[in-house]
PDB file of C-alpha atoms and ligand atoms in Angstrom:
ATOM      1  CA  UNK A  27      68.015  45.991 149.492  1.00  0.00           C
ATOM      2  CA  UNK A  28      66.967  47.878 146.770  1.00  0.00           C
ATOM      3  CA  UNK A  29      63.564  47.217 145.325  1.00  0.00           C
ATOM      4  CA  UNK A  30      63.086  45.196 142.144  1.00  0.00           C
ATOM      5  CA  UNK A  31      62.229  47.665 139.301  1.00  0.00           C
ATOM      6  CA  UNK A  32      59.694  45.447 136.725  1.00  0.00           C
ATOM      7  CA  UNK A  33      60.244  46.224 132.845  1.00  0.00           C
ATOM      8  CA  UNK A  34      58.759  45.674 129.770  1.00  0.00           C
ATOM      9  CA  UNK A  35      61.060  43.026 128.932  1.00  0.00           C
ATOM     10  CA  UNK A  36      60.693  40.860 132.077  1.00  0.00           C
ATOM     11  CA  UNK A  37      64.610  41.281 133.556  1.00  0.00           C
ATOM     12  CA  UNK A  38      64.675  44.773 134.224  1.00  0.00           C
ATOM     13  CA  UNK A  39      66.233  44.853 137.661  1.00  0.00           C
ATOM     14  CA  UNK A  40      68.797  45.271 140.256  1.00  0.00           C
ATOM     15  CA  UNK A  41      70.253  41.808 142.333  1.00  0.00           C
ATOM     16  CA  UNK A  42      72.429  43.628 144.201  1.00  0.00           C
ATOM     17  CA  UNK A  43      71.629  44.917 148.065  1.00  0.00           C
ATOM     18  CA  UNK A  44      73.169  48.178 149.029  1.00  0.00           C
ATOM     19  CA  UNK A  45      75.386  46.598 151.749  1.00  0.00           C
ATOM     20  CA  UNK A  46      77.296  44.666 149.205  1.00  0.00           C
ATOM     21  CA  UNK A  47      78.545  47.851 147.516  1.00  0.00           C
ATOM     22  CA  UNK A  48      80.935  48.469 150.101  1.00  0.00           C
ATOM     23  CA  UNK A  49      82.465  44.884 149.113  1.00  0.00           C
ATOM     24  CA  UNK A  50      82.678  46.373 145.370  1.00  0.00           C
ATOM     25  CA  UNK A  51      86.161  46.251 143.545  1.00  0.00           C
ATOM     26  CA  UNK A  52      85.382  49.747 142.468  1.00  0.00           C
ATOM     27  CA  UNK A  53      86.032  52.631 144.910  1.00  0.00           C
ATOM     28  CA  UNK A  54      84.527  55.307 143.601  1.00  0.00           C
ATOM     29  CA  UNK A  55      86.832  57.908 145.760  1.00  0.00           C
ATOM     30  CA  UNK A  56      89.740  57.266 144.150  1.00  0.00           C
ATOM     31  CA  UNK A  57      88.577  58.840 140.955  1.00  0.00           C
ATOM     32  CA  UNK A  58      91.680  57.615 138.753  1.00  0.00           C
ATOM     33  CA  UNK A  59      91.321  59.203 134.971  1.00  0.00           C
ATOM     34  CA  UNK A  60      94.546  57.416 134.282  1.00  0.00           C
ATOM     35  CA  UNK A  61      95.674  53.241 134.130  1.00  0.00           C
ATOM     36  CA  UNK A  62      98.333  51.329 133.196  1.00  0.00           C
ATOM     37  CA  UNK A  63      97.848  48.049 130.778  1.00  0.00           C
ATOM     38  CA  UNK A  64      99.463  44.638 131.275  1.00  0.00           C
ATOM     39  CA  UNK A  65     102.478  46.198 128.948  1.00  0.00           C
ATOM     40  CA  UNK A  66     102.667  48.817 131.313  1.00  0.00           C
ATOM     41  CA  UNK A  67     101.086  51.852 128.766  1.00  0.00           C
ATOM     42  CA  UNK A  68      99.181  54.222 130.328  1.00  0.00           C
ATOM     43  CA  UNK A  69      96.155  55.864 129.142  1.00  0.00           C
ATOM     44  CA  UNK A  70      94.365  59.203 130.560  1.00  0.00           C
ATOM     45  CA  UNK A  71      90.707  59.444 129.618  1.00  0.00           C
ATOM     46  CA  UNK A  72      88.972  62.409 128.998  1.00  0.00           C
ATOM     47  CA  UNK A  73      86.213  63.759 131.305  1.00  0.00           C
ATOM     48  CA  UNK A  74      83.265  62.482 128.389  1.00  0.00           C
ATOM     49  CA  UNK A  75      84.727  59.027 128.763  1.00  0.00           C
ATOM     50  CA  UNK A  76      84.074  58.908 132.003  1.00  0.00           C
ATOM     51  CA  UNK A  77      79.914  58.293 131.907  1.00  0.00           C
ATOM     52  CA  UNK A  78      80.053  54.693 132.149  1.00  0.00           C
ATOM     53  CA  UNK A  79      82.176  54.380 134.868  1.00  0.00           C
ATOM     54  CA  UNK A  80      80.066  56.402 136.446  1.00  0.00           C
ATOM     55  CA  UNK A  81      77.232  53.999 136.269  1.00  0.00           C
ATOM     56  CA  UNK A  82      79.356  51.059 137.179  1.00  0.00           C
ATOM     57  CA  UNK A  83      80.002  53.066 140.574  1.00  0.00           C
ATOM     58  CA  UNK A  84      76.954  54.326 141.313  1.00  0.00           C
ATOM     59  CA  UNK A  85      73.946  52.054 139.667  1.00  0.00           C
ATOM     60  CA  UNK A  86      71.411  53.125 141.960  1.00  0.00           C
ATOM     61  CA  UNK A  87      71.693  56.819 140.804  1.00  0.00           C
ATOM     62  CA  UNK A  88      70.488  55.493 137.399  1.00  0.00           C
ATOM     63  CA  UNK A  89      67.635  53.689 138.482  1.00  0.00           C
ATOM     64  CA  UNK A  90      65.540  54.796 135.242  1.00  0.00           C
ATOM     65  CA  UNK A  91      68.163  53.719 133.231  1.00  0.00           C
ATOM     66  CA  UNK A  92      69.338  50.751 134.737  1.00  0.00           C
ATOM     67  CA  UNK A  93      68.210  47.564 133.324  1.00  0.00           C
ATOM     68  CA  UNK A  94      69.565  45.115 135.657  1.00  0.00           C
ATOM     69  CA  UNK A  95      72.630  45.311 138.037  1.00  0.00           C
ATOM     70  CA  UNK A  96      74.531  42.681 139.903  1.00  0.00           C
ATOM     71  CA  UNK A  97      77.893  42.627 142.182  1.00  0.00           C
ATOM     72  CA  UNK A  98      79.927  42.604 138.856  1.00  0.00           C
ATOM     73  CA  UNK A  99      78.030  44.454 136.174  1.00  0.00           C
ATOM     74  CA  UNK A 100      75.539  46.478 135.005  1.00  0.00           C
ATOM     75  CA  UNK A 101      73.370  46.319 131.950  1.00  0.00           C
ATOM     76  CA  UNK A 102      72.524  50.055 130.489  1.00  0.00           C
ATOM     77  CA  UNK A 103      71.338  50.947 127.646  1.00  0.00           C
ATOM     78  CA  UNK A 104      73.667  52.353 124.582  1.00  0.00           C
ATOM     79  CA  UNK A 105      72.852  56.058 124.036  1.00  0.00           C
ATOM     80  CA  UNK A 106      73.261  56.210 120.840  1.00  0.00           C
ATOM     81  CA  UNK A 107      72.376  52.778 119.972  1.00  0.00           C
ATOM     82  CA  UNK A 108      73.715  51.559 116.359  1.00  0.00           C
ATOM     83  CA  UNK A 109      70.888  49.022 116.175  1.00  0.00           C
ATOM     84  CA  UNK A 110      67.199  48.451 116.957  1.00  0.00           C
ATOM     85  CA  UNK A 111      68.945  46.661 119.984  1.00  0.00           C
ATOM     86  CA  UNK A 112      71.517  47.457 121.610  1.00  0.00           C
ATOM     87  CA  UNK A 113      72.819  47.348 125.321  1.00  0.00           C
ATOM     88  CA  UNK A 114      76.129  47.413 127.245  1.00  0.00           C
ATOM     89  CA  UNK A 115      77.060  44.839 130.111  1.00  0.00           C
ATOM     90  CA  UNK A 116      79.542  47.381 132.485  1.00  0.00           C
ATOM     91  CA  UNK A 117      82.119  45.244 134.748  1.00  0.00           C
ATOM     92  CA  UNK A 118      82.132  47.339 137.933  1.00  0.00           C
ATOM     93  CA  UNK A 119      85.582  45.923 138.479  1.00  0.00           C
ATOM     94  CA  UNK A 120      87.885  49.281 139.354  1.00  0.00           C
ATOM     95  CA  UNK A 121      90.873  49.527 137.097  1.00  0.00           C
ATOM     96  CA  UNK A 122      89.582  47.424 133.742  1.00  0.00           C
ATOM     97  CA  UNK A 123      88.703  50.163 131.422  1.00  0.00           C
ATOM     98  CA  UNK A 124      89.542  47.927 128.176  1.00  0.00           C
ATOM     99  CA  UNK A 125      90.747  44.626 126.768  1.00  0.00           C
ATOM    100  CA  UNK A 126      94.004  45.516 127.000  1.00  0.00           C
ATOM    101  CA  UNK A 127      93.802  45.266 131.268  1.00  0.00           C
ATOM    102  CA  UNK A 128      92.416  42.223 131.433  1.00  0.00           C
ATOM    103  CA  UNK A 129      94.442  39.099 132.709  1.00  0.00           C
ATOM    104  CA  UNK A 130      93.221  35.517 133.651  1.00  0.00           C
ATOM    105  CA  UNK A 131      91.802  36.678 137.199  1.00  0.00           C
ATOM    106  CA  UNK A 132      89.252  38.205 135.156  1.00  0.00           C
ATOM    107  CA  UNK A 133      87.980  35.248 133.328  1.00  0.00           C
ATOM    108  CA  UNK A 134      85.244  34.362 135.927  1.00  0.00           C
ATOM    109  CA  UNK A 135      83.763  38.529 135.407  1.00  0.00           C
ATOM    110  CA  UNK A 136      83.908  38.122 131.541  1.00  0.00           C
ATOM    111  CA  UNK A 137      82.158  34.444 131.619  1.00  0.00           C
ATOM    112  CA  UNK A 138      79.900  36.175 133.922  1.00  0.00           C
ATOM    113  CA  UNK A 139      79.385  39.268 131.932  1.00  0.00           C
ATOM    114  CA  UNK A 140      78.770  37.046 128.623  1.00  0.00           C
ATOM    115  CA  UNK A 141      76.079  35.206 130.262  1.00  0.00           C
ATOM    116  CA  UNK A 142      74.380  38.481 130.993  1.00  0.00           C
ATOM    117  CA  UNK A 143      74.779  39.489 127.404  1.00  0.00           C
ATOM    118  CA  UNK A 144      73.237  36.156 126.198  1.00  0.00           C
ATOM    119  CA  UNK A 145      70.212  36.447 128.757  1.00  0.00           C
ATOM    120  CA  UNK A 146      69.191  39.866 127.758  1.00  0.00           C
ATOM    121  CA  UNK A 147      69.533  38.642 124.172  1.00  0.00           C
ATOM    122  CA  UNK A 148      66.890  35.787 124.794  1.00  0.00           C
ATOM    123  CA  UNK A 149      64.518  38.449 126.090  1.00  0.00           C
ATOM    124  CA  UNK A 150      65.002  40.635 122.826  1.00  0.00           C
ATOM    125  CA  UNK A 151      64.707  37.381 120.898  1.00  0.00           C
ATOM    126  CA  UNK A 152      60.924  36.969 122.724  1.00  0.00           C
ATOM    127  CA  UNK A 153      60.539  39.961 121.892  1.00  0.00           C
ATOM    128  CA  UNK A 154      61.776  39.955 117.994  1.00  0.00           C
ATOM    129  CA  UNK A 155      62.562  36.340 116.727  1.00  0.00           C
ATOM    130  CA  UNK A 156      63.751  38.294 113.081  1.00  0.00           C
ATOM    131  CA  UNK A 157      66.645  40.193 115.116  1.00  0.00           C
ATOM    132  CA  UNK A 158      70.548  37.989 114.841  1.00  0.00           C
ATOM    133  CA  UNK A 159      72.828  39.260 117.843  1.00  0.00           C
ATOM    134  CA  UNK A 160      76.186  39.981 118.224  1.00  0.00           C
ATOM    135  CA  UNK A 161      77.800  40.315 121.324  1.00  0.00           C
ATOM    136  CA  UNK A 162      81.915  41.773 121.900  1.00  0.00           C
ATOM    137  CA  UNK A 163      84.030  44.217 122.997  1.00  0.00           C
ATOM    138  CA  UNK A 164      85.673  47.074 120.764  1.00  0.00           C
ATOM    139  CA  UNK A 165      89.410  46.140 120.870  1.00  0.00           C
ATOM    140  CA  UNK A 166      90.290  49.881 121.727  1.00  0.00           C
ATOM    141  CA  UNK A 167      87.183  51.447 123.353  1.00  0.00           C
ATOM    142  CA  UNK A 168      86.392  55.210 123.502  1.00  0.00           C
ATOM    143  CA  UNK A 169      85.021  55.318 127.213  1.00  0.00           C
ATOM    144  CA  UNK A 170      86.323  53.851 129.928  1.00  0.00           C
ATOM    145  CA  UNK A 171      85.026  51.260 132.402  1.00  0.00           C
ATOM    146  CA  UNK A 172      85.111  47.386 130.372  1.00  0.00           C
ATOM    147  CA  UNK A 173      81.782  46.822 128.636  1.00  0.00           C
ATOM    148  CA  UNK A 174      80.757  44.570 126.777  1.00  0.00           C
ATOM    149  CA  UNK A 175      78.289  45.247 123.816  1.00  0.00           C
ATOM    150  CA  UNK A 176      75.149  43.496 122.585  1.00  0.00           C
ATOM    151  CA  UNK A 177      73.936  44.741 119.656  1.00  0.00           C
ATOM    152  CA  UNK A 178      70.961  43.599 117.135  1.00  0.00           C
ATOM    153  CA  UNK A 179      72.722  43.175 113.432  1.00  0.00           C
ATOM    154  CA  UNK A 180      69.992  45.078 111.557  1.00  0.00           C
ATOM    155  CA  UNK A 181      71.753  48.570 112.163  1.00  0.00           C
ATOM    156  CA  UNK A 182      68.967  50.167 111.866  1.00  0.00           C
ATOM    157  CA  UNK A 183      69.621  53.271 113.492  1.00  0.00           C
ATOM    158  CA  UNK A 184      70.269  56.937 113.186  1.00  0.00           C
ATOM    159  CA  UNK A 185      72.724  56.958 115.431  1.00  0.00           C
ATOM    160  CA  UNK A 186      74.524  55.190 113.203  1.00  0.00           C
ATOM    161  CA  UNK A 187      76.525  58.333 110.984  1.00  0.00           C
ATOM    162  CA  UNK A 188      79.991  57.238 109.761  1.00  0.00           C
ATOM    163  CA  UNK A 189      82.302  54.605 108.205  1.00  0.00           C
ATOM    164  CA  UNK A 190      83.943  54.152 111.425  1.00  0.00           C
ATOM    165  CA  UNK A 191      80.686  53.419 113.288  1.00  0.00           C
ATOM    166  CA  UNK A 192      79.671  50.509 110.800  1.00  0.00           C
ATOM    167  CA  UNK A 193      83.739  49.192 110.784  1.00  0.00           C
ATOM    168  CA  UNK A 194      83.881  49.369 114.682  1.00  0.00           C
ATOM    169  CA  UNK A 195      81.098  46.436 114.667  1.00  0.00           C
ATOM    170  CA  UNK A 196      82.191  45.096 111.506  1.00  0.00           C
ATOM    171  CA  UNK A 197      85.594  44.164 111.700  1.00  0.00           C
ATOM    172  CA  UNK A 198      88.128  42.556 113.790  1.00  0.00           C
ATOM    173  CA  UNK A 199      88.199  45.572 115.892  1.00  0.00           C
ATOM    174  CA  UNK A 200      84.915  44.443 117.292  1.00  0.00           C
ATOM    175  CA  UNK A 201      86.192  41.025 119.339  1.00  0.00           C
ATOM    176  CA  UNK A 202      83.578  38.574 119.644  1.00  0.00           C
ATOM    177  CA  UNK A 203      83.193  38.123 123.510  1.00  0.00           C
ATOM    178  CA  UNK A 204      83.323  34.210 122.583  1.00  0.00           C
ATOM    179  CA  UNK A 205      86.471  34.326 121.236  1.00  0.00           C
ATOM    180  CA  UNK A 206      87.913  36.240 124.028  1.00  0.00           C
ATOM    181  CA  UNK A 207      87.004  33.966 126.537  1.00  0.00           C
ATOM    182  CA  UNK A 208      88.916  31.201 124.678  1.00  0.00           C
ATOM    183  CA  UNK A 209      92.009  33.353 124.628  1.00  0.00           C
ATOM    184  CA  UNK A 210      91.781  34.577 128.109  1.00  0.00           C
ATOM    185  CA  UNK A 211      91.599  30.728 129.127  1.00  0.00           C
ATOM    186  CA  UNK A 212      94.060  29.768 126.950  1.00  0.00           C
ATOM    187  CA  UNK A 213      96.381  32.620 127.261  1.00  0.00           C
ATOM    188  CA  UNK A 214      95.942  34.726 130.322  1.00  0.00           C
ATOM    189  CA  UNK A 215      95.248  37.925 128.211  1.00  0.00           C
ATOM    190  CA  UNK A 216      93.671  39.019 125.351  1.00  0.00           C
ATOM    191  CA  UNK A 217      95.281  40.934 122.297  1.00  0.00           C
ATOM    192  CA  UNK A 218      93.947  43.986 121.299  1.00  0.00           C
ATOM    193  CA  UNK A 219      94.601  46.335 118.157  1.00  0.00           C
ATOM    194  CA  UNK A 220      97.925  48.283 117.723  1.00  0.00           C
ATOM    195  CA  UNK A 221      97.130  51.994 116.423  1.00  0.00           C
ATOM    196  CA  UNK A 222      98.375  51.069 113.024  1.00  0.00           C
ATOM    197  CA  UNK A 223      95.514  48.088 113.035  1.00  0.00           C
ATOM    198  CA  UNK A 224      92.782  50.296 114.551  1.00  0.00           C
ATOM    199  CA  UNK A 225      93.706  52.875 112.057  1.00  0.00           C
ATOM    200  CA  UNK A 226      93.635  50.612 109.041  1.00  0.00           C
ATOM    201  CA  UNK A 227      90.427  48.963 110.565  1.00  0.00           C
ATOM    202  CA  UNK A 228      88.314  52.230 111.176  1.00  0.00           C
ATOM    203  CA  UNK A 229      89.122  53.489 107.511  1.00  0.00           C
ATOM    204  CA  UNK A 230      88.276  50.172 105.685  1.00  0.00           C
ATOM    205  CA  UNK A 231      85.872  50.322 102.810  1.00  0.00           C
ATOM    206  CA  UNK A 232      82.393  49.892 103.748  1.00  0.00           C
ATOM    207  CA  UNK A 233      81.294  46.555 103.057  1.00  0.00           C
ATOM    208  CA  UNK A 234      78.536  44.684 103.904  1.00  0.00           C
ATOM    209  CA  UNK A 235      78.188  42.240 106.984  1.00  0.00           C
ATOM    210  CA  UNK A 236      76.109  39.734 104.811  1.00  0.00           C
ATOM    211  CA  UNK A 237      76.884  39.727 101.378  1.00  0.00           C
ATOM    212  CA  UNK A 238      80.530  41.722 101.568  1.00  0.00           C
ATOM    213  CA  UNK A 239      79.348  44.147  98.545  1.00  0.00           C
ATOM    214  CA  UNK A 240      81.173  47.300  98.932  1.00  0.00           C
ATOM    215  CA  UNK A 241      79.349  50.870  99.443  1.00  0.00           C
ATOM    216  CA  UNK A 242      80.779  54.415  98.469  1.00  0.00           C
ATOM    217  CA  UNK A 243      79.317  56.399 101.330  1.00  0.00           C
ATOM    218  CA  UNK A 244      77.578  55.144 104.202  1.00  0.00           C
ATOM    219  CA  UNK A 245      73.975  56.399 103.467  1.00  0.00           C
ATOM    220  CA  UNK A 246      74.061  54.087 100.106  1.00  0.00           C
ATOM    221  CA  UNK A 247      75.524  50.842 102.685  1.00  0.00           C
ATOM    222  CA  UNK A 248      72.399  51.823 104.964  1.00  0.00           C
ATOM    223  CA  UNK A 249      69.855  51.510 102.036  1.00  0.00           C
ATOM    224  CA  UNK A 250      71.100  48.659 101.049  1.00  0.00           C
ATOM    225  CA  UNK A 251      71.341  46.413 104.351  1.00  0.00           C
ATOM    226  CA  UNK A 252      67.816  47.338 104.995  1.00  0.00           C
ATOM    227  CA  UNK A 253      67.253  44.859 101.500  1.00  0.00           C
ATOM    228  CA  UNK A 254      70.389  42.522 101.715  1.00  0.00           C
ATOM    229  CA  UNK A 255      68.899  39.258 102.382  1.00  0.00           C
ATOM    230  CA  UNK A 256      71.523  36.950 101.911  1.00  0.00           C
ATOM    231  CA  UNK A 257      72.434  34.549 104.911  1.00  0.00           C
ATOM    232  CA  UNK A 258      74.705  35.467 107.524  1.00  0.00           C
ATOM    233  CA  UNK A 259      78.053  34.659 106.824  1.00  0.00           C
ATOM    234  CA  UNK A 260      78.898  31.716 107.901  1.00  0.00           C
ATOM    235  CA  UNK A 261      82.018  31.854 109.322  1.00  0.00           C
ATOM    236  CA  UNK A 262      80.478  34.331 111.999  1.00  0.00           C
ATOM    237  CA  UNK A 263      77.656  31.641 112.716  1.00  0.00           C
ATOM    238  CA  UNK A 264      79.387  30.026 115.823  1.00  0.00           C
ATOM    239  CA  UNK A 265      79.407  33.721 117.486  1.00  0.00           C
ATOM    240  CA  UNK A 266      75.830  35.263 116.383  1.00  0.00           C
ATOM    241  CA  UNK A 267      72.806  34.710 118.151  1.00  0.00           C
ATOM    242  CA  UNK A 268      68.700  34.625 117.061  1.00  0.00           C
ATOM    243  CA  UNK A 269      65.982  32.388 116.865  1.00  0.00           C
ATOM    244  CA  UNK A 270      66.859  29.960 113.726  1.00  0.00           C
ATOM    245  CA  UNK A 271      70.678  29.912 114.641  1.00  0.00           C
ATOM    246  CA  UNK A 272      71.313  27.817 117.748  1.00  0.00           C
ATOM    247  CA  UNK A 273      74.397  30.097 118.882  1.00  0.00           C
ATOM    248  CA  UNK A 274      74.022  28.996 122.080  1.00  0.00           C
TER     249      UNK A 274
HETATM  250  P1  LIG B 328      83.216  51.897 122.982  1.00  0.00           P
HETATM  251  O1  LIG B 328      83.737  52.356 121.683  1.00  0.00           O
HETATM  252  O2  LIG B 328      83.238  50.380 123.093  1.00  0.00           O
HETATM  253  O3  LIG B 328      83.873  52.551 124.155  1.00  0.00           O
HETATM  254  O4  LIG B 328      81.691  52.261 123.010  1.00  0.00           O
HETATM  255  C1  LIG B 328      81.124  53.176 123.898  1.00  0.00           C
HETATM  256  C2  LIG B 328      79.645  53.112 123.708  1.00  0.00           C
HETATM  257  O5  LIG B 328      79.057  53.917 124.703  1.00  0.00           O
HETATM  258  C3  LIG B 328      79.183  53.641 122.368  1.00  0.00           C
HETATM  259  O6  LIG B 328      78.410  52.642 121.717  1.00  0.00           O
HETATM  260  C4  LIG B 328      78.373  54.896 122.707  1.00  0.00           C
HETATM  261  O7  LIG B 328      77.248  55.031 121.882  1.00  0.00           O
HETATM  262  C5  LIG B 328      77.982  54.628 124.141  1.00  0.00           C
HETATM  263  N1  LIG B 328      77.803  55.816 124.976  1.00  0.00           N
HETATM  264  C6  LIG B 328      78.453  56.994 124.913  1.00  0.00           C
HETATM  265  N2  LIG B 328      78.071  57.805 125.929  1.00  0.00           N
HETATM  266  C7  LIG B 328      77.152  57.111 126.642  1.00  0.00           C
HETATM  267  C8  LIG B 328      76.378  57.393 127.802  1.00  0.00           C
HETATM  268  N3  LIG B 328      76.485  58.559 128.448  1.00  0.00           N
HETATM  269  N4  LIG B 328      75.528  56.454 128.244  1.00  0.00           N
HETATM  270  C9  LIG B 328      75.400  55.264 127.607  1.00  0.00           C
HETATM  271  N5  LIG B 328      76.104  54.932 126.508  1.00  0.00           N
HETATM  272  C10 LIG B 328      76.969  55.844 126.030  1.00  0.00           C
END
């Protein structure tokens, strides 16, 4: 078994024993770069796309890193986090790299990945009642290995550079993991951006998530978010998370 690493946060650890890894869906020899989707497109991935994946196999050879890791995922944090908070659940499932491979035997992994997202966001909640909390996946990721993202809505970040940063968390690309659950159950799959939509997506006008006022460059969108006080919009209510909003 490995041991229990203790964090500052209280869930920093790993629930999984080492013998259990050979049970894993993932087998880490096989070293695919390429998959086919449930249309039967098939995507290579480049070797940088890779570094996720890598955790999902091998966990225990990010033990610094790691924040918690069970049979089906693994929470890590984003390195180059676009918010004061912001973490990524991994499926270790072999073959789901993105939305687009996921069918209705994965509905069990994504309620389970969800509830992962929403207990790490009660421990940044303990830690900061003021953050709000999104959690979803990008409908076309850039690295491989399905992960699901849980991310503090202040933005507050350097990492955070362009116009498609901001619109990959603030648009339909970004699918709220709440509403794919309800069209996995419903529908056996979830649908994803065409590379029309992503396109059109990326490159919208930078608005903001509160108050939908529209920003020239990015720099004046990040002054002004750090002031914006307005509510969060309502319509996103049902899928944010904090303290005042009972999201849960
Ligand atoms: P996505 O567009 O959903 O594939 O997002 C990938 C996320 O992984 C981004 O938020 C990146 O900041 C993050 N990222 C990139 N490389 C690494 C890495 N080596 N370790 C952890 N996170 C990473």
């Amino acid at each position: 078994m490995i041991s229990s690493v203790k964090g500052g946060i209280g869930i920093r650890r790993f629930t999984f024993s080492s013998s259990k890894l050979k049970t894993m869906q993932i087998d880490s020899t096989k070293g695919s770069r390429e998959n086919t989707d449930q249309t039967g497109s098939s995507r290579k991935w480049p070797q940088w796309a890779q570094a996720l994946r890598n955790v999902a196999i091998h966990p225990e050879k990010y033990k610094d890193k790691v924040l918690q890791a069970t049979d089906e995922a693994v929470v890590f944090p984003d390195l180059y986090p676009k918010g004061k908070k912001h973490v990524l659940v991994i499926s270790r499932w072999d073959g789901l790299d993105r939305l687009a491979d996921v069918g209705k035997e994965h509905l069990s992994l994504l309620q389970n990945m969800h509830k992962l997202g929403e207990d790490w966001i009660t421990c940044f909640l303990n830690e900061d009642p003021s953050l709000i909390f999104r959690l979803g996946y990008h409908s076309v990721p850039s690295m491989r290995q399905l992960h699901l993202h849980v991310i503090s809505q202040d933005f507050d970040s350097t990492c955070l550079k362009n116009a498609k940063h901001w619109n990959s968390f603030n648009s339909s690309f970004f699918q709220d993991s709440k509403k794919v659950l309800t069209e996995l159950e419903s529908h056996g799959k979830v649908t994803t951006c065409s590379k029309e939509e992503e396109a059109r997506l990326l490159n919208s006008p930078l608005s903001c998530h509160r108050c939908k006022s529209i920003h020239k460059v990015i720099t004046h969108l990040k002054d002004h978010i750090q002031k914006c006080t307005l509510p969060f919009p309502s319509e996103l209510i049902p899928y944010t998370y904090s303290s005042s909003l009972s999201a849960y």
